[in-house]
Amino acid sequence: EVQLVESGGGVVRPGGSLRLSCAASGFTFDDYGMSWVRQVPGKGLEWVAGINWNGGSTGYADSVKGRFTISRDNAKNSLYLQMNTLRAEDTALYHCASNSSSWYDYWGQGTLVTVSS
Amino acid sequence: SYVLTQPPSVSVAPGKTARVTCGGNNIGSKNVHWYQQKPGQAPVVVIHYDTDRPSGIPERFSGSNSGNTATLSISRVEAGDEADYYCQVWDTSSGPWVFGGGTKLTVL
């Protein structure tokens, strides 16, 4: 069974940092690109960052560029998102998702990040 | 940046056909993918490459894409189809992962 399980969310003050993790199982992790997609509760999906199968190529939404860093460890079947200089507008449920082509095959349930003073 | 426009809501009676549209500039030249998201759950792809159904998705789900509009059609709608539906494209001049704003399907 394919599983993507996110962790690391929580409450953080504006300007603070947080590191999210995504543990993958049930599929060949290094055959897939990976992304973080966020969703404000009750709102739509927003792509945040993506990384190719070997970590050699990454991309970021303009809203997080320079503040967030995506990385992966294929030996540990894990994906990460280092989030710095957090803002209130970064408050959302963060999903990790895998892609073998131009759509997302698998999604995790998400981990909630709340940025509040 | 590339923008995908969906109606916020669509309502349909059980047994009828629901159509959810996704508008974009010359979207017919792109591959469109559709996701279903039920409350409290992760999204699930229901259509990829405009018209292809992944295994396990009922034949009642179909897609089309031409001109400036892509459409997800759900025939013989059931109560269990009630969910939010999102279209998505890959656009190298944008994100590149671009999502529509989502459509809430209500089964009357």
Short mmCIF file of C-alpha atoms in Angstrom, two decimals:
data_model
loop_
_atom_site.label_atom_id
_atom_site.label_comp_id
_atom_site.label_asym_id
_atom_site.label_seq_id
_atom_site.Cartn_x
_atom_site.Cartn_y
_atom_site.Cartn_z
CA GLU A 1 0.00 0.00 0.00
CA VAL A 2 1.32 3.40 -0.99
CA GLN A 3 1.70 5.80 1.92
CA LEU A 4 2.90 9.37 2.21
CA VAL A 5 2.94 10.54 5.81
CA GLU A 6 3.76 14.14 6.63
CA SER A 7 4.99 15.40 9.98
CA GLY A 8 6.58 18.45 11.54
CA GLY A 9 3.70 20.89 11.43
CA GLY A 10 2.73 23.06 14.36
CA VAL A 11 2.28 26.59 15.62
CA VAL A 12 5.11 29.04 15.02
CA ARG A 13 5.46 32.80 15.41
CA PRO A 14 5.91 35.07 12.40
CA GLY A 15 9.55 35.10 11.37
CA GLY A 16 10.10 31.64 12.77
CA SER A 17 11.18 28.41 11.11
CA LEU A 18 9.80 24.92 10.73
CA ARG A 19 10.96 21.75 8.98
CA LEU A 20 8.39 19.42 7.46
CA SER A 21 9.07 15.78 6.64
CA CYS A 22 7.28 13.28 4.42
CA ALA A 23 7.90 9.55 4.81
CA ALA A 24 7.14 7.48 1.72
CA SER A 25 6.45 3.76 1.51
CA GLY A 26 4.85 1.23 -0.81
CA PHE A 27 6.45 2.49 -4.02
CA THR A 28 9.92 3.06 -5.49
CA PHE A 29 10.57 6.52 -4.09
CA ASP A 30 13.45 7.46 -6.36
CA ASP A 31 11.35 6.77 -9.47
CA TYR A 32 9.22 9.82 -8.64
CA GLY A 33 9.47 13.54 -8.51
CA MET A 34 8.01 15.04 -5.35
CA SER A 35 6.26 18.24 -4.40
CA TRP A 36 4.80 20.12 -1.48
CA VAL A 37 1.30 21.46 -2.13
CA ARG A 38 -0.48 23.55 0.46
CA GLN A 39 -4.12 24.22 1.15
CA VAL A 40 -5.59 26.88 3.38
CA PRO A 41 -8.45 25.13 5.21
CA GLY A 42 -11.59 25.47 3.13
CA LYS A 43 -9.65 26.84 0.15
CA GLY A 44 -7.91 25.53 -2.95
CA LEU A 45 -4.61 23.83 -3.73
CA GLU A 46 -1.38 25.79 -4.22
CA TRP A 47 1.87 24.26 -5.42
CA VAL A 48 4.72 25.32 -3.14
CA ALA A 49 7.88 23.50 -4.23
CA GLY A 50 9.00 20.55 -6.31
CA ILE A 51 12.07 18.36 -6.68
CA ASN A 52 13.06 15.82 -9.31
CA TRP A 53 13.89 12.18 -8.64
CA ASN A 54 17.51 12.67 -7.62
CA GLY A 55 17.33 16.13 -6.07
CA GLY A 56 19.24 17.68 -8.94
CA SER A 57 16.45 20.06 -9.92
CA THR A 58 14.15 22.07 -7.69
CA GLY A 59 11.50 24.73 -8.22
CA TYR A 60 9.53 27.09 -6.00
CA ALA A 61 6.42 29.20 -6.13
CA ASP A 62 7.19 32.91 -6.17
CA SER A 63 5.43 33.28 -2.82
CA VAL A 64 8.04 31.12 -1.05
CA LYS A 65 11.16 31.58 -3.16
CA GLY A 66 14.16 32.47 -1.02
CA ARG A 67 12.42 31.38 2.21
CA PHE A 68 11.64 27.67 1.66
CA THR A 69 14.00 24.85 0.65
CA ILE A 70 12.89 21.45 -0.60
CA SER A 71 15.17 18.43 -0.33
CA ARG A 72 15.00 14.65 -0.34
CA ASP A 73 16.92 11.65 0.98
CA ASN A 74 16.31 8.66 -1.27
CA ALA A 75 18.14 6.34 1.12
CA LYS A 76 15.53 7.19 3.75
CA ASN A 77 12.56 7.46 1.35
CA SER A 78 11.95 10.92 2.72
CA LEU A 79 11.08 14.39 1.50
CA TYR A 80 11.65 17.60 3.43
CA LEU A 81 10.63 21.25 3.40
CA GLN A 82 12.67 23.75 5.38
CA MET A 83 10.52 26.82 5.94
CA ASN A 84 12.18 30.02 7.17
CA THR A 85 10.92 33.56 7.78
CA LEU A 86 7.39 32.29 8.07
CA ARG A 87 4.46 34.64 7.51
CA ALA A 88 0.81 34.51 8.52
CA GLU A 89 -0.10 33.80 4.90
CA ASP A 90 1.93 30.56 5.05
CA THR A 91 -0.70 29.11 7.38
CA ALA A 92 -2.07 26.03 5.64
CA LEU A 93 -2.24 22.26 5.47
CA TYR A 94 0.91 21.07 3.71
CA HIS A 95 0.60 17.94 1.57
CA CYS A 96 3.44 16.04 0.00
CA ALA A 97 2.67 14.50 -3.38
CA SER A 98 4.51 12.28 -5.85
CA ASN A 99 4.55 12.49 -9.63
CA SER A 100 5.80 10.13 -12.32
CA SER A 101 4.59 12.43 -15.07
CA SER A 102 2.76 15.76 -15.19
CA TRP A 103 0.13 14.82 -12.59
CA TYR A 104 0.26 13.72 -8.96
CA ASP A 105 -0.11 9.98 -8.47
CA TYR A 106 -0.15 9.90 -4.68
CA TRP A 107 -0.86 12.41 -1.93
CA GLY A 108 -0.40 12.50 1.81
CA GLN A 109 -3.07 13.67 4.23
CA GLY A 110 -1.05 16.73 5.16
CA THR A 111 0.44 18.42 8.20
CA LEU A 112 -0.97 21.70 9.50
CA VAL A 113 1.25 24.76 9.84
CA THR A 114 -0.11 27.73 11.75
CA VAL A 115 1.83 30.99 11.80
CA SER A 116 0.49 33.23 14.54
CA SER A 117 1.72 35.55 17.25
CA SER B 1 1.38 33.23 -15.29
CA TYR B 2 -1.15 30.71 -16.52
CA VAL B 3 -4.58 30.89 -14.86
CA LEU B 4 -7.20 28.14 -14.62
CA THR B 5 -10.77 29.25 -13.90
CA GLN B 6 -13.39 26.94 -12.37
CA PRO B 7 -16.93 27.71 -11.20
CA PRO B 8 -17.03 27.74 -7.39
CA SER B 9 -19.97 25.36 -7.27
CA VAL B 10 -22.05 22.97 -9.34
CA SER B 11 -25.24 21.27 -8.20
CA VAL B 12 -26.82 18.19 -9.74
CA ALA B 13 -29.61 15.78 -8.92
CA PRO B 14 -28.79 12.13 -8.31
CA GLY B 15 -28.71 10.09 -11.50
CA LYS B 16 -28.04 13.12 -13.70
CA THR B 17 -24.81 14.21 -15.36
CA ALA B 18 -22.56 16.78 -13.70
CA ARG B 19 -20.17 18.87 -15.74
CA VAL B 20 -17.33 20.79 -14.16
CA THR B 21 -15.49 23.21 -16.42
CA CYS B 22 -11.93 24.49 -16.32
CA GLY B 23 -11.10 27.51 -18.42
CA GLY B 24 -7.68 28.59 -19.58
CA ASN B 25 -6.04 30.32 -22.51
CA ASN B 26 -5.74 27.69 -25.26
CA ILE B 27 -6.05 24.96 -22.62
CA GLY B 28 -6.78 22.52 -25.44
CA SER B 29 -3.05 22.54 -26.22
CA LYS B 30 -2.21 21.33 -22.71
CA ASN B 31 -2.73 18.11 -20.79
CA VAL B 32 -5.39 18.55 -18.12
CA HIS B 33 -5.66 16.43 -15.00
CA TRP B 34 -8.57 16.30 -12.54
CA TYR B 35 -8.57 15.54 -8.82
CA GLN B 36 -11.38 14.70 -6.45
CA GLN B 37 -11.05 15.75 -2.81
CA LYS B 38 -13.58 14.66 -0.20
CA PRO B 39 -13.73 16.43 3.20
CA GLY B 40 -10.81 15.52 5.41
CA GLN B 41 -9.13 13.46 2.70
CA ALA B 42 -6.21 13.90 0.35
CA PRO B 43 -6.90 14.60 -3.34
CA VAL B 44 -7.19 11.64 -5.70
CA VAL B 45 -6.62 11.84 -9.44
CA VAL B 46 -9.76 10.84 -11.35
CA ILE B 47 -8.75 11.86 -14.90
CA HIS B 48 -5.28 12.37 -16.35
CA TYR B 49 -4.15 13.41 -19.81
CA ASP B 50 -7.54 14.99 -20.54
CA THR B 51 -9.49 11.75 -20.88
CA ASP B 52 -7.69 8.84 -19.21
CA ARG B 53 -9.14 7.18 -16.13
CA PRO B 54 -6.71 5.66 -13.62
CA SER B 55 -7.49 2.13 -12.55
CA GLY B 56 -10.19 2.02 -9.91
CA ILE B 57 -11.98 5.14 -11.12
CA PRO B 58 -15.54 4.40 -12.30
CA GLU B 59 -16.39 4.69 -15.98
CA ARG B 60 -18.92 7.33 -14.99
CA PHE B 61 -16.01 9.80 -14.86
CA SER B 62 -14.86 11.20 -18.19
CA GLY B 63 -13.00 14.21 -19.48
CA SER B 64 -12.70 16.37 -22.57
CA ASN B 65 -10.48 19.27 -23.57
CA SER B 66 -10.72 21.65 -26.50
CA GLY B 67 -10.17 25.30 -27.23
CA ASN B 68 -10.25 27.30 -24.02
CA THR B 69 -12.24 24.83 -21.90
CA ALA B 70 -11.64 21.45 -20.35
CA THR B 71 -14.58 19.57 -18.86
CA LEU B 72 -14.93 16.83 -16.27
CA SER B 73 -18.19 14.94 -16.68
CA ILE B 74 -19.69 12.63 -14.10
CA SER B 75 -22.65 10.59 -15.35
CA ARG B 76 -25.28 8.92 -13.16
CA VAL B 77 -24.17 11.04 -10.23
CA GLU B 78 -24.29 9.45 -6.80
CA ALA B 79 -24.27 10.97 -3.32
CA GLY B 80 -20.73 9.67 -2.89
CA ASP B 81 -19.51 11.90 -5.73
CA GLU B 82 -20.07 14.98 -3.60
CA ALA B 83 -16.61 16.53 -3.28
CA ASP B 84 -14.34 19.34 -4.41
CA TYR B 85 -12.89 18.90 -7.89
CA TYR B 86 -9.68 20.56 -9.09
CA CYS B 87 -8.19 20.80 -12.57
CA GLN B 88 -4.42 20.99 -12.99
CA VAL B 89 -1.97 21.54 -15.83
CA TRP B 90 1.79 21.61 -16.20
CA ASP B 91 2.89 24.97 -17.57
CA THR B 92 6.60 25.69 -17.82
CA SER B 93 6.02 29.44 -18.05
CA SER B 94 4.21 29.37 -14.68
CA GLY B 95 4.47 27.35 -11.46
CA PRO B 96 4.91 24.91 -13.31
CA TRP B 97 2.23 23.06 -11.38
CA VAL B 98 -0.96 25.10 -11.84
CA PHE B 99 -4.29 24.33 -10.17
CA GLY B 100 -7.73 25.69 -10.77
CA GLY B 101 -9.53 27.24 -7.84
CA GLY B 102 -11.71 24.18 -7.32
CA THR B 103 -15.41 23.41 -7.76
CA LYS B 104 -17.65 22.12 -5.01
CA LEU B 105 -20.01 19.50 -6.41
CA THR B 106 -23.26 19.25 -4.48
CA VAL B 107 -25.63 16.34 -5.05
CA LEU B 108 -29.15 17.58 -4.39
#
